[in-house]
Tab-separated table of C-alpha atoms and ligand atoms in Angstrom:
chain	number	residue	atom	x	y	z
T	374	MET	CA	-43.446	11.200	29.987
T	375	LYS	CA	-43.856	11.020	33.792
T	376	VAL	CA	-47.379	10.278	34.942
T	377	LEU	CA	-48.712	10.541	38.477
T	378	GLY	CA	-51.299	7.797	39.091
T	379	ILE	CA	-54.058	8.047	41.694
T	380	GLU	CA	-56.198	5.065	42.753
T	381	THR	CA	-59.108	5.551	45.191
T	382	SER	CA	-61.887	3.269	43.914
T	383	CYS	CA	-62.417	1.354	47.152
T	384	ASP	CA	-60.463	1.051	50.401
T	385	GLU	CA	-56.900	1.629	49.227
T	386	THR	CA	-55.267	4.975	48.522
T	387	GLY	CA	-52.612	4.181	45.907
T	388	ILE	CA	-50.265	6.777	44.400
T	389	ALA	CA	-47.474	6.102	41.888
T	390	ILE	CA	-45.279	7.718	39.278
T	391	TYR	CA	-44.695	5.870	36.012
T	392	ASP	CA	-42.215	7.081	33.407
T	393	SER	CA	-42.684	5.936	29.803
T	394	GLU	CA	-38.894	5.643	29.472
T	395	GLN	CA	-37.704	4.456	32.876
T	396	GLY	CA	-40.740	2.504	34.106
T	397	LEU	CA	-42.115	2.742	37.608
T	398	LEU	CA	-40.287	5.407	39.662
T	399	ALA	CA	-42.208	5.231	42.942
T	400	HIS	CA	-45.391	3.924	44.440
T	401	GLU	CA	-47.059	4.315	47.819
T	402	LEU	CA	-50.089	2.590	49.236
T	403	TYR	CA	-52.256	3.251	52.237
T	404	SER	CA	-54.702	0.457	53.057
T	405	GLN	CA	-57.829	1.196	55.102
T	406	VAL	CA	-58.207	-2.447	56.135
T	407	LYS	CA	-58.030	-1.701	59.870
T	408	LEU	CA	-60.622	1.060	59.564
T	409	HIS	CA	-63.243	-1.260	58.067
T	410	ALA	CA	-62.350	-4.470	59.925
T	411	ASP	CA	-64.728	-3.731	62.828
T	412	TYR	CA	-67.642	-3.511	60.396
T	413	GLY	CA	-66.813	-6.723	58.507
T	414	GLY	CA	-66.682	-4.889	55.172
T	415	VAL	CA	-66.004	-1.550	53.499
T	416	VAL	CA	-68.131	1.343	54.810
T	417	PRO	CA	-68.270	3.699	51.803
T	418	GLU	CA	-68.593	6.962	53.756
T	419	LEU	CA	-65.640	6.088	56.002
T	420	ALA	CA	-63.622	5.099	52.932
T	421	SER	CA	-64.209	8.468	51.233
T	422	ARG	CA	-63.278	10.413	54.365
T	423	ASP	CA	-60.097	8.443	54.860
T	424	HIS	CA	-59.046	8.989	51.231
T	425	VAL	CA	-59.461	12.742	51.882
T	426	ARG	CA	-57.145	12.471	54.896
T	427	LYS	CA	-54.448	10.375	53.226
T	428	ILE	CA	-54.288	11.486	49.607
T	429	ILE	CA	-52.231	14.707	49.835
T	430	PRO	CA	-49.532	13.363	52.188
T	431	LEU	CA	-49.287	10.275	49.983
T	432	VAL	CA	-48.828	12.350	46.800
T	433	GLN	CA	-46.094	14.318	48.587
T	434	ARG	CA	-44.421	11.139	49.810
T	435	THR	CA	-44.497	9.570	46.340
T	436	LEU	CA	-42.900	12.648	44.747
T	437	ALA	CA	-40.238	12.670	47.475
T	438	SER	CA	-39.441	8.980	47.138
T	439	ALA	CA	-38.928	9.441	43.371
T	440	SER	CA	-36.825	12.570	44.114
T	441	LEU	CA	-39.112	14.566	41.850
T	442	SER	CA	-40.990	17.838	42.173
T	443	LYS	CA	-44.376	18.783	40.740
T	444	ASP	CA	-42.626	20.404	37.772
T	445	ASP	CA	-41.389	16.977	36.634
T	446	ILE	CA	-44.905	15.577	36.232
T	447	ASP	CA	-46.244	15.559	32.655
T	448	GLY	CA	-49.706	14.122	33.261
T	449	ILE	CA	-52.120	12.827	35.890
T	450	ALA	CA	-53.984	9.520	35.709
T	451	TYR	CA	-56.796	8.696	38.112
T	452	THR	CA	-59.279	5.894	38.559
T	453	ARG	CA	-62.486	7.233	37.044
T	454	GLY	CA	-64.498	4.049	37.721
T	455	PRO	CA	-65.924	1.557	38.388
T	456	GLY	CA	-65.980	1.738	42.172
T	457	LEU	CA	-67.537	3.496	45.161
T	458	ILE	CA	-68.722	6.908	44.011
T	459	GLY	CA	-67.556	8.835	47.098
T	460	ALA	CA	-64.128	7.229	46.984
T	461	LEU	CA	-63.820	7.842	43.221
T	462	LEU	CA	-64.783	11.493	43.699
T	463	VAL	CA	-61.897	12.075	46.116
T	464	GLY	CA	-59.268	10.736	43.695
T	465	SER	CA	-60.788	12.272	40.574
T	466	SER	CA	-61.255	15.694	42.207
T	467	MET	CA	-57.682	15.659	43.491
T	468	ALA	CA	-56.347	14.536	40.101
T	469	ARG	CA	-58.224	17.206	38.192
T	470	ALA	CA	-57.298	19.934	40.675
T	471	LEU	CA	-53.617	18.991	40.319
T	472	ALA	CA	-53.894	18.838	36.525
T	473	TYR	CA	-55.488	22.298	36.490
T	474	ALA	CA	-52.942	23.788	38.901
T	475	TRP	CA	-49.898	22.186	37.284
T	476	GLN	CA	-51.246	22.745	33.767
T	477	VAL	CA	-50.803	19.165	32.619
T	478	PRO	CA	-53.302	16.817	30.930
T	479	SER	CA	-55.309	14.313	32.943
T	480	ILE	CA	-56.824	10.965	32.050
T	481	GLY	CA	-59.551	8.955	33.762
T	482	VAL	CA	-58.578	5.274	33.848
T	483	HIS	CA	-60.909	2.259	34.014
T	484	HIS	CA	-60.008	0.381	37.217
T	485	MET	CA	-60.287	-3.046	35.540
T	486	GLU	CA	-58.087	-1.917	32.640
T	487	GLY	CA	-55.574	-0.979	35.321
T	488	HIS	CA	-55.744	-4.517	36.759
T	489	LEU	CA	-55.626	-6.060	33.295
T	490	LEU	CA	-52.454	-4.162	32.329
T	491	ALA	CA	-50.730	-4.579	35.733
T	492	PRO	CA	-48.565	-7.524	34.491
T	493	MET	CA	-46.974	-5.005	32.073
T	494	LEU	CA	-45.164	-3.514	35.074
T	495	ASP	CA	-43.069	-6.681	35.287
T	496	ASP	CA	-39.861	-7.382	33.349
T	497	ASN	CA	-41.492	-10.463	31.860
T	498	ALA	CA	-44.507	-8.636	30.386
T	499	PRO	CA	-46.989	-10.533	28.191
T	500	GLU	CA	-47.445	-9.590	24.556
T	501	PHE	CA	-50.863	-9.040	22.997
T	502	PRO	CA	-53.131	-10.868	22.261
T	503	PHE	CA	-54.085	-12.809	25.387
T	504	VAL	CA	-57.002	-14.010	27.463
T	505	ALA	CA	-57.308	-12.118	30.747
T	506	LEU	CA	-58.887	-13.569	33.844
T	507	LEU	CA	-59.812	-10.627	36.060
T	508	VAL	CA	-60.670	-11.732	39.577
T	509	SER	CA	-61.116	-8.986	42.148
T	510	GLY	CA	-63.430	-8.179	45.026
T	511	GLY	CA	-65.958	-6.462	42.794
T	512	HIS	CA	-65.606	-8.203	39.430
T	513	SER	CA	-64.870	-11.578	37.825
T	514	MET	CA	-64.402	-11.475	34.087
T	515	MET	CA	-62.857	-13.378	31.219
T	516	VAL	CA	-61.660	-10.989	28.536
T	517	ASP	CA	-60.269	-11.456	25.031
T	518	VAL	CA	-57.543	-8.795	24.845
T	519	ARG	CA	-56.157	-7.822	21.433
T	520	GLY	CA	-54.467	-4.577	22.489
T	521	ILE	CA	-54.986	-1.642	24.834
T	522	GLY	CA	-58.694	-0.840	24.735
T	523	GLN	CA	-59.490	-3.811	22.484
T	524	TYR	CA	-61.496	-5.874	24.908
T	525	THR	CA	-64.231	-8.431	24.339
T	526	VAL	CA	-65.802	-9.734	27.528
T	527	LEU	CA	-66.162	-13.496	27.025
T	528	GLY	CA	-67.817	-14.178	30.360
T	529	GLU	CA	-68.413	-12.715	33.807
T	530	SER	CA	-69.907	-13.595	37.136
T	531	VAL	CA	-73.674	-13.759	37.181
T	532	ASP	CA	-73.668	-13.163	40.957
T	533	ASP	CA	-70.779	-12.750	43.446
T	534	ALA	CA	-67.281	-11.893	42.269
T	535	ALA	CA	-64.567	-14.450	43.117
T	536	GLY	CA	-63.038	-12.183	45.783
T	537	GLU	CA	-66.465	-11.498	47.236
T	538	ALA	CA	-67.067	-15.254	47.547
T	539	PHE	CA	-63.719	-15.609	49.328
T	540	ASP	CA	-64.591	-12.746	51.688
T	541	LYS	CA	-68.105	-14.005	52.474
T	542	THR	CA	-66.955	-17.589	53.027
T	543	ALA	CA	-64.127	-16.326	55.232
T	544	LYS	CA	-66.674	-14.462	57.341
T	545	LEU	CA	-68.688	-17.687	57.725
T	546	LEU	CA	-65.474	-19.358	58.888
T	547	GLY	CA	-65.118	-16.696	61.582
T	548	LEU	CA	-62.251	-14.830	59.867
T	549	ASP	CA	-61.789	-11.060	59.818
T	550	TYR	CA	-62.254	-8.716	56.873
T	551	PRO	CA	-60.898	-8.872	54.209
T	552	GLY	CA	-61.148	-12.604	54.421
T	553	GLY	CA	-59.626	-13.702	51.096
T	554	PRO	CA	-55.975	-13.788	52.201
T	555	LEU	CA	-56.928	-15.127	55.666
T	556	LEU	CA	-58.992	-17.937	54.155
T	557	ALA	CA	-56.034	-18.796	51.912
T	558	LYS	CA	-53.778	-18.928	54.971
T	559	LEU	CA	-56.225	-21.173	56.849
T	560	ALA	CA	-56.508	-23.436	53.789
T	561	GLN	CA	-52.748	-24.062	53.966
T	562	GLN	CA	-53.358	-25.990	57.184
T	563	GLY	CA	-56.251	-27.909	55.614
T	564	GLU	CA	-56.299	-31.393	54.107
T	565	SER	CA	-57.871	-32.155	50.747
T	566	GLY	CA	-60.515	-34.802	50.283
T	567	HIS	CA	-62.748	-34.218	53.308
T	568	TYR	CA	-65.380	-32.189	51.470
T	569	GLN	CA	-66.498	-32.157	47.865
T	570	PHE	CA	-67.618	-28.678	46.816
T	571	PRO	CA	-69.357	-28.196	43.429
T	572	ARG	CA	-67.623	-26.631	40.401
T	573	PRO	CA	-70.398	-24.177	39.426
T	574	MET	CA	-71.428	-23.798	35.781
T	575	THR	CA	-68.672	-26.073	34.470
T	576	ASP	CA	-71.130	-28.736	33.312
T	577	ARG	CA	-72.639	-26.479	30.652
T	578	PRO	CA	-71.088	-24.469	27.823
T	579	GLY	CA	-70.157	-20.821	28.234
T	580	LEU	CA	-67.673	-18.712	30.102
T	581	ASP	CA	-69.812	-17.065	32.776
T	582	PHE	CA	-69.123	-17.738	36.447
T	583	SER	CA	-71.329	-18.145	39.487
T	584	PHE	CA	-69.847	-18.161	42.976
T	585	SER	CA	-72.761	-17.532	45.311
T	586	GLY	CA	-73.666	-21.243	45.357
T	587	LEU	CA	-70.208	-22.083	46.717
T	588	LYS	CA	-70.736	-19.652	49.557
T	589	THR	CA	-74.099	-21.279	50.372
T	590	PHE	CA	-72.514	-24.724	50.159
T	591	ALA	CA	-69.818	-23.515	52.559
T	592	ALA	CA	-72.456	-22.104	54.936
T	593	ASN	CA	-74.297	-25.454	55.061
T	594	THR	CA	-71.052	-27.406	55.456
T	595	ILE	CA	-69.894	-25.175	58.309
T	596	ARG	CA	-73.281	-25.392	60.041
T	597	SER	CA	-73.239	-29.181	60.101
T	598	SER	CA	-69.572	-29.410	61.180
T	599	ASP	CA	-67.962	-29.580	64.620
T	600	GLY	CA	-66.419	-26.102	64.132
T	601	GLU	CA	-62.919	-27.253	65.201
T	602	LEU	CA	-59.940	-25.406	63.729
T	603	GLN	CA	-58.813	-28.408	61.639
T	604	THR	CA	-62.343	-28.863	60.292
T	605	ARG	CA	-62.560	-25.207	59.332
T	606	ALA	CA	-59.153	-25.464	57.650
T	607	ASN	CA	-60.383	-28.489	55.663
T	608	ILE	CA	-63.483	-26.563	54.585
T	609	ALA	CA	-61.348	-23.551	53.588
T	610	LYS	CA	-59.140	-25.878	51.545
T	611	ALA	CA	-62.119	-27.502	49.773
T	612	PHE	CA	-63.614	-24.083	49.021
T	613	GLU	CA	-60.336	-22.716	47.657
T	614	GLU	CA	-59.818	-25.821	45.510
T	615	ALA	CA	-63.335	-25.479	44.090
T	616	VAL	CA	-62.823	-21.817	43.126
T	617	VAL	CA	-59.406	-22.478	41.578
T	618	ASP	CA	-60.616	-25.572	39.715
T	619	THR	CA	-63.630	-23.712	38.354
T	620	LEU	CA	-61.493	-20.790	37.188
T	621	LEU	CA	-59.021	-23.168	35.563
T	622	ILE	CA	-61.723	-25.097	33.694
T	623	LYS	CA	-63.159	-21.830	32.362
T	624	CYS	CA	-59.757	-20.430	31.394
T	625	LYS	CA	-58.832	-23.562	29.431
T	626	ARG	CA	-62.192	-23.289	27.701
T	627	ALA	CA	-61.566	-19.597	26.861
T	628	LEU	CA	-58.104	-20.394	25.451
T	629	LYS	CA	-59.573	-23.158	23.301
T	630	GLN	CA	-62.432	-20.970	22.105
T	631	THR	CA	-60.175	-18.042	21.139
T	632	GLY	CA	-57.222	-20.112	19.934
T	633	LEU	CA	-54.945	-17.969	22.101
T	634	LYS	CA	-51.952	-19.364	23.959
T	635	ARG	CA	-51.378	-16.670	26.575
T	636	LEU	CA	-53.316	-16.230	29.786
T	637	VAL	CA	-53.008	-13.221	32.070
T	638	MET	CA	-54.588	-13.235	35.494
T	639	ALA	CA	-54.972	-10.117	37.567
T	640	GLY	CA	-56.966	-8.573	40.408
T	641	GLY	CA	-56.790	-9.298	44.130
T	642	VAL	CA	-57.587	-13.013	43.902
T	643	ALA	CA	-54.635	-13.466	41.506
T	644	ALA	CA	-52.480	-13.045	44.631
T	645	ASN	CA	-53.710	-16.475	45.755
T	646	GLN	CA	-50.774	-18.917	45.895
T	647	HIS	CA	-52.822	-22.027	45.200
T	648	LEU	CA	-54.368	-20.345	42.147
T	649	ARG	CA	-50.933	-19.400	40.802
T	650	ALA	CA	-49.437	-22.832	41.443
T	651	SER	CA	-52.379	-24.667	39.838
T	652	PHE	CA	-52.322	-22.464	36.761
T	653	GLU	CA	-48.551	-22.812	36.392
T	654	GLN	CA	-48.830	-26.573	36.549
T	655	ALA	CA	-51.706	-26.636	34.066
T	656	SER	CA	-49.857	-24.326	31.695
T	657	LYS	CA	-47.002	-26.827	31.452
T	658	HIS	CA	-49.339	-29.700	30.610
T	659	SER	CA	-51.717	-27.797	28.352
T	660	GLY	CA	-49.212	-25.727	26.374
T	661	PHE	CA	-50.177	-22.172	27.296
T	662	GLU	CA	-48.216	-19.403	28.999
T	663	VAL	CA	-49.471	-17.846	32.201
T	664	TYR	CA	-48.672	-14.332	33.445
T	665	TYR	CA	-49.664	-12.498	36.596
T	666	PRO	CA	-48.530	-9.311	38.295
T	667	SER	CA	-46.196	-9.434	41.295
T	668	PHE	CA	-48.151	-9.637	44.566
T	669	GLU	CA	-48.190	-5.921	45.296
T	670	TYR	CA	-49.761	-5.126	41.911
T	671	CYS	CA	-52.482	-7.796	42.143
T	672	THR	CA	-54.538	-5.943	44.728
T	673	ASP	CA	-55.484	-2.299	44.230
T	674	ASN	CA	-52.541	0.047	43.695
T	675	GLY	CA	-51.577	3.328	42.045
T	676	ALA	CA	-48.899	1.819	39.788
T	677	MET	CA	-51.394	0.063	37.507
T	678	ILE	CA	-53.357	3.319	37.107
T	679	ALA	CA	-50.198	5.337	36.375
T	680	TYR	CA	-49.165	2.707	33.794
T	681	ALA	CA	-52.538	2.514	32.007
T	682	GLY	CA	-52.901	6.316	32.101
T	683	CYS	CA	-49.402	6.787	30.707
T	684	GLN	CA	-50.202	4.560	27.702
T	685	ARG	CA	-53.364	6.527	26.943
T	686	LEU	CA	-51.822	9.971	27.510
T	687	ASN	CA	-48.892	8.970	25.314
T	688	ALA	CA	-51.395	8.110	22.577
T	689	GLY	CA	-52.847	11.627	22.877
T	690	GLU	CA	-55.957	10.744	24.836
T	691	THR	CA	-57.134	13.022	27.666
T	692	THR	CA	-60.249	13.316	29.817
T	693	ALA	CA	-61.828	16.773	30.051
T	694	LEU	CA	-61.825	18.329	33.535
T	695	ASP	CA	-65.632	18.418	33.649
T	696	GLU	CA	-66.121	14.685	32.939
T	697	LYS	CA	-67.844	12.767	35.728
T	698	ALA	CA	-66.578	9.810	37.762
T	699	MET	CA	-68.230	6.558	36.634
T	700	PRO	CA	-69.281	4.165	39.434
T	701	ARG	CA	-70.439	1.814	36.653
T	702	TRP	CA	-68.448	1.695	33.444
T	703	PRO	CA	-68.517	-1.209	30.949
T	704	LEU	CA	-64.981	-2.338	30.044
T	705	GLU	CA	-65.986	-2.878	26.419
T	706	SER	CA	-66.897	0.807	26.000
T	707	LEU	CA	-63.212	1.835	26.193
T	708	SER	CA	-61.547	3.089	23.043
T	709	ALA	CA	-58.627	1.326	21.404
T	710	ILE	CA	-55.313	3.144	21.247
Z	815	LIG	O1	-58.495	-6.125	43.185
Z	815	LIG	P1	-58.771	-5.927	44.610
Z	815	LIG	O2	-57.660	-5.401	45.498
Z	815	LIG	O3	-59.956	-4.947	44.839
Z	815	LIG	C1	-61.042	-4.836	43.973
Z	815	LIG	O4	-60.883	-4.206	42.900
Z	815	LIG	O5	-62.080	-5.410	44.329
Z	815	LIG	O6	-59.278	-7.327	45.163
Z	815	LIG	C2	-59.606	-7.519	46.500
Z	815	LIG	C3	-60.126	-8.931	46.648
Z	815	LIG	C4	-60.730	-9.191	48.020
Z	815	LIG	O7	-61.955	-9.843	47.852
Z	815	LIG	C5	-59.688	-10.080	48.697
Z	815	LIG	O8	-60.222	-10.928	49.662
Z	815	LIG	C6	-59.147	-10.853	47.509
Z	815	LIG	O9	-59.057	-9.873	46.489
Z	815	LIG	N1	-57.837	-11.443	47.790
Z	815	LIG	C7	-57.599	-12.783	47.859
Z	815	LIG	C8	-56.242	-12.934	48.193
Z	815	LIG	N2	-55.688	-11.690	48.327
Z	815	LIG	C9	-56.691	-10.792	48.078
Z	815	LIG	N3	-58.418	-13.822	47.641
Z	815	LIG	C10	-57.886	-15.055	47.764
Z	815	LIG	N4	-56.605	-15.290	48.105
Z	815	LIG	C11	-55.742	-14.272	48.320
Z	815	LIG	N5	-54.482	-14.520	48.637
Z	816	LIG	ZN1	-59.364	-3.667	42.118
């Protein structure tokens, strides 16, 4: 079964074709980063309009790069939520129009399920069950995953998502949007040990996160600093170390609590090199396996939606053409396949 995947939940138009037999056949991505950079964050109306402009050429390009025509497509998967409603409406309307015109089934995919299953696109895919750490710009969650659609949320952020904390702290450091990768780059020039950031909510039981305090701590630290490049790099380093340390403490706790030995991390922040290196090191000492998607499938992309949709379509699930997009959509409400 060949499934066309469409991702438009935020500021990336991602299109891909996944084949249940041959794997990923093609994927294309258009990032709106430059469009929103002047505003220091995503402007929802501009995002929707840009998806409208880019989506059809990108579908055509993806078909061409897989050397396929519309007649080869057996199903359409699209991000149904959560995300920006205008952006979701562009992708879901396009997906349903194509499904209607091409007379194939369509399936609305949960964006975070897409992230969670993204490591399955790799040759070294994890087996179920595992603990998933989902760290993106909009969500931070710890999930007990027993199979596709069998999700128990063990903890989540009570305020900012991890990526959001990266972006806001980056802004305070004078970096452009989206700041996460730029802060990580600045941190590479930083030295450890100059600043001691807190490790929020690690001193009490539970698996929830809180990142807004780190951002405030960063704001105060920056305000009372000399603002030199090296100082800002040291602050970036201390911030990054605090986020990574906090996530690691919570993940070890989740593994202990569930008795599981596999950890999957996904979402934009999982692209962070320091996070990957720290988790790899810890996995060797603490006897668990760690999996993450390749860089291009950490941040938003169409491949993860095509993959997740393909699994659900293959299991006989479809979404009716009159179902609405879901800007809010609890992960635990998904059905098991
Ligand atoms: O998953 P994603 O592409 O979009 C959402 O679903 O939100 O995640 C985007 C987030 C942004 O906050 C971005 O700054 C962060 O992921 N991010 C990073 C890195 N690359 C992307 N954060 C830290 N280090 C990185 N290397
Ligand atoms: Zn995402």
